[in-house]
Amino acid sequence: MCPTRRCCHTARAECPGVTTRSWLPGYLALAAIWGASFLFIGIGVRELHPVYVTLGRVVAGALALIVVLLLTRDRLPRDPVVWAHLCFTGLVGVVIPFTLFGYGEQRVSSGLAGIWNATTPLLTLPIAALVMRTEKLTVRRAAGVGVGFLGVLVVLGVWQGVGGAHLSGQLMCLGAAACYGVAIPYQKKFLGHRPDSSGALAAGQLITATAQLLIVAPLLAGAPPSPLGLSPEVAASVLVLGVFGTGLAFLINMRNIRIMGASTASSVTYLIPVFAVLLGVLVLDEHISWHQPVGAVIVMLGVAISTISVRRPTP
C-alpha cells in the first residue's frame, strides 16, 4: 500500500512503495472477472429480460458488499449529498450500462460486447475534459481519440455496410461504454474527495441502483419471473455475475485504483476483451470476424496514446 495518501491517487511509477507483486494479482483477477461477465450476461439473457439480468446481478452484488461492510465493521455513507451523487452514478454507471450490455448481447456475441467495453477510456477523456473539467485535452490526447475512432469504424466494418439488429446491438454496447465515460469522471469529481471508504461508496452505488431497478424493471419487462422457473445455468450465471462480476469486482477495482492510481488501473480494459473473446469462443462457440479484433487493437492504441503520460527526463 502506498505510504502516503497522495500516492494512492497517482500512477504506480510515482509511488516507490508499490511493487508489481502487490498489484498484479488483483489486476489480472479483475480483467478475468470482468471479461467473464460478458459470458454470464450472454447466458442470462437467454431466459431473462436484460433488465432482470441487471436487477439480479445488482441485488447479489449489493448483498455481497453489505456482508463485507458488516465483516469489516464499516458503514454506509451518511451524508445526503453523497447519496444524491450515488443515485446519479447508480443510474448512469450501473443501471443503464448493465442493461444496455444485456440488450446488446441479444444481438451480438459476448466477445464483441467485451471489445466495445474497451472503448470506455476513449469515451471518458472528452467527457472528463470538456464537461467535467477534470482532465486536459491536449493535442496528443486528441490524436489518440482520433485513432480510437478509426478503430471503432474498423470494429463496425463500415465498408461492408451497416444496419439491422447486429448494428443496433453494437450501438447499445457502445452506449453502455459511453455511460461509463460519464460515470467515471463524475465519480472522480464529486466522490473522489469524500472520506467514506471505497467499499462503502461501492455498496451505496449498488443500493441506489437496486432501488431504481425495482421501480423501472416491472415497467419495462412486466412481472418478474420466478427464480424456480429458471434453468440452473441461468440462475447460477446471474448469481456469479452479481457476487463476483459486480460485488467483488467493485472492491478489487477500488483497491487497484488506491494502489496503482486511477489512470494505470483503468488500463485493465485492455485485457478484458481478451478474456471475453476467448471465453465466448471456447464456452459459447462464438465466431468473430477478422476486423473486430483488428479494430480492437486500433482502439487500444488510441486509448494508449490518449492516456499514457510522456514524461520529460529531469536534469
Tab-separated table of C-alpha atoms in Angstrom:
chain	number	residue	atom	x	y	z
A	1	MET	CA	0.000	0.000	0.000
A	2	CYS	CA	1.196	3.489	-0.771
A	3	PRO	CA	2.950	5.054	2.219
A	4	THR	CA	1.078	8.333	1.801
A	5	ARG	CA	-2.454	9.290	0.885
A	6	ARG	CA	-1.164	11.288	-2.046
A	7	CYS	CA	0.407	8.223	-3.608
A	8	CYS	CA	-2.943	6.474	-3.711
A	9	HIS	CA	-4.091	8.926	-6.374
A	10	THR	CA	-1.016	8.855	-8.584
A	11	ALA	CA	0.372	6.475	-11.126
A	12	ARG	CA	2.306	3.468	-9.927
A	13	ALA	CA	5.564	4.923	-11.189
A	14	GLU	CA	5.171	7.812	-8.745
A	15	CYS	CA	4.713	5.544	-5.752
A	16	PRO	CA	8.029	3.877	-4.871
A	17	GLY	CA	6.477	1.765	-2.122
A	18	VAL	CA	4.385	-0.230	-4.612
A	19	THR	CA	5.768	-3.409	-6.159
A	20	THR	CA	4.419	-5.396	-9.095
A	21	ARG	CA	3.630	-8.281	-6.764
A	22	SER	CA	1.290	-6.062	-4.734
A	23	TRP	CA	-0.986	-5.098	-7.639
A	24	LEU	CA	-0.559	-7.632	-10.465
A	25	PRO	CA	-2.726	-10.452	-8.982
A	26	GLY	CA	-5.676	-8.130	-8.417
A	27	TYR	CA	-5.164	-6.518	-11.817
A	28	LEU	CA	-5.280	-9.853	-13.655
A	29	ALA	CA	-8.131	-11.131	-11.487
A	30	LEU	CA	-10.229	-8.080	-12.334
A	31	ALA	CA	-9.582	-8.495	-16.071
A	32	ALA	CA	-10.616	-12.151	-15.872
A	33	ILE	CA	-13.732	-11.447	-13.778
A	34	TRP	CA	-14.976	-8.609	-15.951
A	35	GLY	CA	-14.059	-10.487	-19.128
A	36	ALA	CA	-16.083	-13.492	-17.918
A	37	SER	CA	-19.008	-11.209	-17.051
A	38	PHE	CA	-19.891	-10.898	-20.733
A	39	LEU	CA	-20.137	-14.681	-20.933
A	40	PHE	CA	-22.553	-14.776	-17.991
A	41	ILE	CA	-24.611	-11.902	-19.410
A	42	GLY	CA	-24.939	-13.842	-22.669
A	43	ILE	CA	-26.204	-16.885	-20.772
A	44	GLY	CA	-28.544	-14.841	-18.576
A	45	VAL	CA	-30.394	-13.107	-21.426
A	46	ARG	CA	-31.328	-16.488	-22.896
A	47	GLU	CA	-34.203	-16.743	-20.411
A	48	LEU	CA	-34.347	-13.371	-18.675
A	49	HIS	CA	-35.202	-9.894	-19.896
A	50	PRO	CA	-31.983	-7.803	-19.869
A	51	VAL	CA	-33.332	-5.513	-17.151
A	52	TYR	CA	-33.934	-8.513	-14.869
A	53	VAL	CA	-30.414	-9.777	-15.517
A	54	THR	CA	-29.261	-6.354	-14.344
A	55	LEU	CA	-31.540	-6.429	-11.300
A	56	GLY	CA	-30.375	-9.908	-10.302
A	57	ARG	CA	-26.691	-9.087	-10.542
A	58	VAL	CA	-27.051	-5.732	-8.773
A	59	VAL	CA	-29.028	-7.217	-5.872
A	60	ALA	CA	-26.476	-10.029	-5.469
A	61	GLY	CA	-23.595	-7.568	-5.692
A	62	ALA	CA	-25.145	-5.189	-3.160
A	63	LEU	CA	-25.764	-8.001	-0.680
A	64	ALA	CA	-22.185	-9.212	-1.101
A	65	LEU	CA	-20.785	-5.752	-0.353
A	66	ILE	CA	-23.096	-5.268	2.620
A	67	VAL	CA	-21.734	-8.519	4.068
A	68	VAL	CA	-18.202	-7.193	3.533
A	69	LEU	CA	-19.084	-3.943	5.321
A	70	LEU	CA	-20.514	-5.888	8.256
A	71	LEU	CA	-17.429	-8.114	8.493
A	72	THR	CA	-15.062	-5.127	8.342
A	73	ARG	CA	-17.268	-3.046	10.680
A	74	ASP	CA	-17.502	-0.350	8.057
A	75	ARG	CA	-20.649	1.689	7.485
A	76	LEU	CA	-22.555	3.190	4.612
A	77	PRO	CA	-22.252	6.921	3.849
A	78	ARG	CA	-24.422	9.191	5.986
A	79	ASP	CA	-24.176	12.485	4.093
A	80	PRO	CA	-27.351	13.094	1.996
A	81	VAL	CA	-25.228	14.885	-0.611
A	82	VAL	CA	-23.174	11.713	-1.101
A	83	TRP	CA	-26.348	9.679	-1.578
A	84	ALA	CA	-27.574	12.179	-4.170
A	85	HIS	CA	-24.372	11.673	-6.155
A	86	LEU	CA	-24.632	7.897	-5.681
A	87	CYS	CA	-28.145	7.986	-7.150
A	88	PHE	CA	-26.717	9.518	-10.314
A	89	THR	CA	-23.746	7.147	-10.555
A	90	GLY	CA	-26.025	4.223	-9.755
A	91	LEU	CA	-28.193	5.162	-12.730
A	92	VAL	CA	-25.510	6.139	-15.256
A	93	GLY	CA	-22.734	3.854	-14.051
A	94	VAL	CA	-24.780	0.729	-13.256
A	95	VAL	CA	-28.445	0.583	-14.296
A	96	ILE	CA	-28.209	1.930	-17.843
A	97	PRO	CA	-24.892	0.363	-18.987
A	98	PHE	CA	-25.574	-3.051	-17.420
A	99	THR	CA	-28.968	-3.141	-19.123
A	100	LEU	CA	-27.624	-1.905	-22.461
A	101	PHE	CA	-24.992	-4.649	-22.478
A	102	GLY	CA	-27.791	-7.139	-21.817
A	103	TYR	CA	-29.839	-5.814	-24.730
A	104	GLY	CA	-26.715	-5.724	-26.874
A	105	GLU	CA	-25.845	-9.345	-26.195
A	106	GLN	CA	-29.225	-10.399	-27.514
A	107	ARG	CA	-27.916	-9.225	-30.885
A	108	VAL	CA	-24.121	-9.607	-30.824
A	109	SER	CA	-21.632	-12.058	-29.318
A	110	SER	CA	-20.295	-11.726	-25.783
A	111	GLY	CA	-16.788	-11.325	-27.195
A	112	LEU	CA	-17.824	-8.384	-29.357
A	113	ALA	CA	-19.552	-6.785	-26.364
A	114	GLY	CA	-16.258	-7.127	-24.474
A	115	ILE	CA	-14.442	-5.414	-27.330
A	116	TRP	CA	-16.826	-2.455	-27.150
A	117	ASN	CA	-16.197	-2.205	-23.418
A	118	ALA	CA	-12.566	-1.427	-24.275
A	119	THR	CA	-13.663	1.928	-25.731
A	120	THR	CA	-14.509	3.197	-22.231
A	121	PRO	CA	-11.251	5.141	-21.617
A	122	LEU	CA	-11.536	6.617	-25.114
A	123	LEU	CA	-15.025	7.931	-24.352
A	124	THR	CA	-14.103	9.021	-20.829
A	125	LEU	CA	-11.424	11.501	-21.925
A	126	PRO	CA	-13.502	14.031	-23.921
A	127	ILE	CA	-16.278	13.962	-21.306
A	128	ALA	CA	-13.768	14.460	-18.488
A	129	ALA	CA	-12.011	17.256	-20.354
A	130	LEU	CA	-14.905	19.131	-21.948
A	131	VAL	CA	-17.750	18.562	-19.477
A	132	MET	CA	-16.360	17.677	-16.043
A	133	ARG	CA	-13.157	19.693	-16.430
A	134	THR	CA	-11.157	17.049	-14.558
A	135	GLU	CA	-8.696	16.380	-17.412
A	136	LYS	CA	-6.919	18.432	-20.085
A	137	LEU	CA	-7.471	17.656	-23.780
A	138	THR	CA	-4.005	18.038	-25.304
A	139	VAL	CA	-3.048	17.590	-28.951
A	140	ARG	CA	-1.645	14.120	-28.186
A	141	ARG	CA	-4.818	13.081	-26.419
A	142	ALA	CA	-6.999	14.420	-29.241
A	143	ALA	CA	-4.893	12.402	-31.687
A	144	GLY	CA	-5.473	9.315	-29.545
A	145	VAL	CA	-9.223	9.881	-29.673
A	146	GLY	CA	-8.978	10.161	-33.468
A	147	VAL	CA	-7.071	6.883	-33.725
A	148	GLY	CA	-9.581	5.230	-31.421
A	149	PHE	CA	-12.480	6.455	-33.561
A	150	LEU	CA	-10.809	4.859	-36.586
A	151	GLY	CA	-10.679	1.617	-34.596
A	152	VAL	CA	-14.412	1.924	-33.864
A	153	LEU	CA	-15.113	2.149	-37.596
A	154	VAL	CA	-12.991	-0.958	-38.204
A	155	VAL	CA	-14.845	-2.899	-35.498
A	156	LEU	CA	-18.135	-1.889	-37.124
A	157	GLY	CA	-16.849	-2.960	-40.546
A	158	VAL	CA	-18.331	0.126	-42.177
A	159	TRP	CA	-17.000	-0.830	-45.637
A	160	GLN	CA	-19.402	-3.783	-45.604
A	161	GLY	CA	-22.420	-1.602	-44.996
A	162	VAL	CA	-24.041	-1.457	-41.570
A	163	GLY	CA	-27.600	-1.959	-40.458
A	164	GLY	CA	-30.035	-4.324	-38.836
A	165	ALA	CA	-30.032	-5.964	-35.438
A	166	HIS	CA	-26.268	-6.526	-35.424
A	167	LEU	CA	-25.593	-2.805	-35.757
A	168	SER	CA	-28.170	-1.905	-33.106
A	169	GLY	CA	-26.562	-4.406	-30.731
A	170	GLN	CA	-23.141	-2.859	-31.262
A	171	LEU	CA	-24.509	0.640	-30.753
A	172	MET	CA	-26.112	-0.470	-27.475
A	173	CYS	CA	-22.747	-1.778	-26.273
A	174	LEU	CA	-21.107	1.473	-27.376
A	175	GLY	CA	-23.799	3.385	-25.477
A	176	ALA	CA	-23.023	1.335	-22.358
A	177	ALA	CA	-19.338	2.244	-22.647
A	178	ALA	CA	-20.332	5.902	-23.100
A	179	CYS	CA	-22.279	5.707	-19.821
A	180	TYR	CA	-19.100	4.570	-18.082
A	181	GLY	CA	-17.382	7.505	-19.769
A	182	VAL	CA	-19.768	9.831	-17.936
A	183	ALA	CA	-19.826	7.990	-14.603
A	184	ILE	CA	-16.056	7.680	-14.136
A	185	PRO	CA	-15.157	11.403	-14.285
A	186	TYR	CA	-18.341	12.237	-12.348
A	187	GLN	CA	-17.243	9.942	-9.531
A	188	LYS	CA	-13.764	11.437	-9.608
A	189	LYS	CA	-15.075	14.986	-9.374
A	190	PHE	CA	-17.870	14.590	-6.817
A	191	LEU	CA	-16.985	11.489	-4.778
A	192	GLY	CA	-13.220	11.122	-5.031
A	193	HIS	CA	-12.534	13.502	-2.132
A	194	ARG	CA	-15.115	12.052	0.251
A	195	PRO	CA	-13.896	10.424	3.479
A	196	ASP	CA	-16.137	7.348	3.025
A	197	SER	CA	-14.347	4.109	2.205
A	198	SER	CA	-14.304	2.689	-1.309
A	199	GLY	CA	-16.365	-0.283	-0.152
A	200	ALA	CA	-18.996	1.982	1.394
A	201	LEU	CA	-19.299	4.076	-1.773
A	202	ALA	CA	-19.481	0.983	-3.979
A	203	ALA	CA	-22.163	-0.559	-1.754
A	204	GLY	CA	-24.124	2.695	-1.753
A	205	GLN	CA	-23.953	2.865	-5.523
A	206	LEU	CA	-25.359	-0.650	-5.875
A	207	ILE	CA	-28.075	0.035	-3.279
A	208	THR	CA	-29.306	3.101	-5.181
A	209	ALA	CA	-29.151	1.118	-8.424
A	210	THR	CA	-31.253	-1.634	-6.827
A	211	ALA	CA	-33.906	0.863	-5.725
A	212	GLN	CA	-34.087	2.350	-9.218
A	213	LEU	CA	-34.332	-1.062	-10.873
A	214	LEU	CA	-37.124	-2.190	-8.558
A	215	ILE	CA	-39.185	0.674	-9.994
A	216	VAL	CA	-38.066	0.500	-13.628
A	217	ALA	CA	-37.849	-3.261	-14.218
A	218	PRO	CA	-41.593	-4.050	-13.893
A	219	LEU	CA	-42.418	-1.102	-16.161
A	220	LEU	CA	-40.045	-2.292	-18.894
A	221	ALA	CA	-40.372	-6.053	-18.592
A	222	GLY	CA	-43.567	-6.793	-16.687
A	223	ALA	CA	-43.781	-9.000	-13.620
A	224	PRO	CA	-40.515	-10.622	-12.525
A	225	PRO	CA	-40.060	-14.291	-13.406
A	226	SER	CA	-39.981	-16.925	-10.699
A	227	PRO	CA	-36.397	-17.924	-9.819
A	228	LEU	CA	-37.626	-21.521	-9.581
A	229	GLY	CA	-38.564	-21.396	-13.251
A	230	LEU	CA	-35.029	-20.603	-14.405
A	231	SER	CA	-32.625	-23.233	-15.626
A	232	PRO	CA	-29.722	-23.959	-13.239
A	233	GLU	CA	-27.148	-22.458	-15.612
A	234	VAL	CA	-29.036	-19.178	-15.968
A	235	ALA	CA	-29.656	-18.872	-12.220
A	236	ALA	CA	-26.014	-19.659	-11.488
A	237	SER	CA	-24.817	-17.199	-14.141
A	238	VAL	CA	-26.785	-14.308	-12.632
A	239	LEU	CA	-25.601	-15.193	-9.125
A	240	VAL	CA	-21.937	-15.409	-10.166
A	241	LEU	CA	-22.337	-12.251	-12.220
A	242	GLY	CA	-23.642	-10.440	-9.154
A	243	VAL	CA	-21.346	-11.721	-6.408
A	244	PHE	CA	-18.127	-11.788	-8.450
A	245	GLY	CA	-18.672	-9.666	-11.555
A	246	THR	CA	-20.325	-6.857	-9.608
A	247	GLY	CA	-19.669	-7.035	-5.852
A	248	LEU	CA	-16.144	-8.496	-5.730
A	249	ALA	CA	-15.103	-6.705	-8.914
A	250	PHE	CA	-16.109	-3.332	-7.470
A	251	LEU	CA	-13.933	-3.985	-4.414
A	252	ILE	CA	-10.919	-5.138	-6.459
A	253	ASN	CA	-11.224	-2.156	-8.768
A	254	MET	CA	-11.305	0.300	-5.858
A	255	ARG	CA	-8.229	-1.400	-4.380
A	256	ASN	CA	-6.398	-1.220	-7.718
A	257	ILE	CA	-7.145	2.492	-8.004
A	258	ARG	CA	-5.784	3.130	-4.499
A	259	ILE	CA	-2.596	1.145	-5.134
A	260	MET	CA	-1.867	1.947	-8.780
A	261	GLY	CA	-3.645	5.225	-9.402
A	262	ALA	CA	-6.787	5.731	-11.470
A	263	SER	CA	-5.093	6.068	-14.866
A	264	THR	CA	-2.994	2.915	-14.569
A	265	ALA	CA	-5.818	0.914	-13.026
A	266	SER	CA	-8.155	1.797	-15.911
A	267	SER	CA	-5.781	0.100	-18.345
A	268	VAL	CA	-7.343	-3.194	-17.238
A	269	THR	CA	-9.835	-2.564	-20.048
A	270	TYR	CA	-7.042	-3.543	-22.461
A	271	LEU	CA	-7.174	-7.130	-21.156
A	272	ILE	CA	-10.940	-7.538	-20.688
A	273	PRO	CA	-11.646	-8.146	-24.417
A	274	VAL	CA	-9.008	-10.907	-24.472
A	275	PHE	CA	-10.837	-12.866	-21.756
A	276	ALA	CA	-14.264	-12.022	-23.192
A	277	VAL	CA	-13.391	-13.219	-26.706
A	278	LEU	CA	-11.586	-16.371	-25.530
A	279	LEU	CA	-14.418	-17.421	-23.223
A	280	GLY	CA	-17.026	-16.655	-25.867
A	281	VAL	CA	-15.238	-18.841	-28.414
A	282	LEU	CA	-14.402	-21.677	-26.012
A	283	VAL	CA	-17.625	-21.836	-23.989
A	284	LEU	CA	-20.345	-20.434	-26.259
A	285	ASP	CA	-18.765	-21.446	-29.588
A	286	GLU	CA	-18.966	-17.866	-30.836
A	287	HIS	CA	-17.307	-16.662	-34.012
A	288	ILE	CA	-15.826	-13.253	-34.676
A	289	SER	CA	-14.840	-11.564	-37.921
A	290	TRP	CA	-11.198	-10.679	-38.590
A	291	HIS	CA	-11.834	-6.921	-38.493
A	292	GLN	CA	-13.277	-6.973	-34.958
A	293	PRO	CA	-10.059	-7.902	-33.071
A	294	VAL	CA	-8.059	-5.737	-35.502
A	295	GLY	CA	-10.320	-2.799	-34.729
A	296	ALA	CA	-9.986	-3.561	-31.019
A	297	VAL	CA	-6.195	-3.305	-31.291
A	298	ILE	CA	-6.539	0.082	-33.036
A	299	VAL	CA	-8.946	1.255	-30.312
A	300	MET	CA	-6.473	0.174	-27.623
A	301	LEU	CA	-3.692	2.002	-29.459
A	302	GLY	CA	-5.806	5.153	-29.447
A	303	VAL	CA	-6.513	4.711	-25.744
A	304	ALA	CA	-2.806	4.236	-25.056
A	305	ILE	CA	-1.896	7.386	-26.998
A	306	SER	CA	-4.516	9.436	-25.163
A	307	THR	CA	-3.909	8.163	-21.625
A	308	ILE	CA	-0.247	7.190	-21.213
A	309	SER	CA	1.815	10.105	-19.943
A	310	VAL	CA	5.002	11.075	-21.737
A	311	ARG	CA	7.373	12.481	-19.135
A	312	ARG	CA	10.426	14.565	-19.865
A	313	PRO	CA	13.564	13.399	-18.080
A	314	THR	CA	14.508	15.568	-15.143
A	315	PRO	CA	18.005	17.054	-15.142
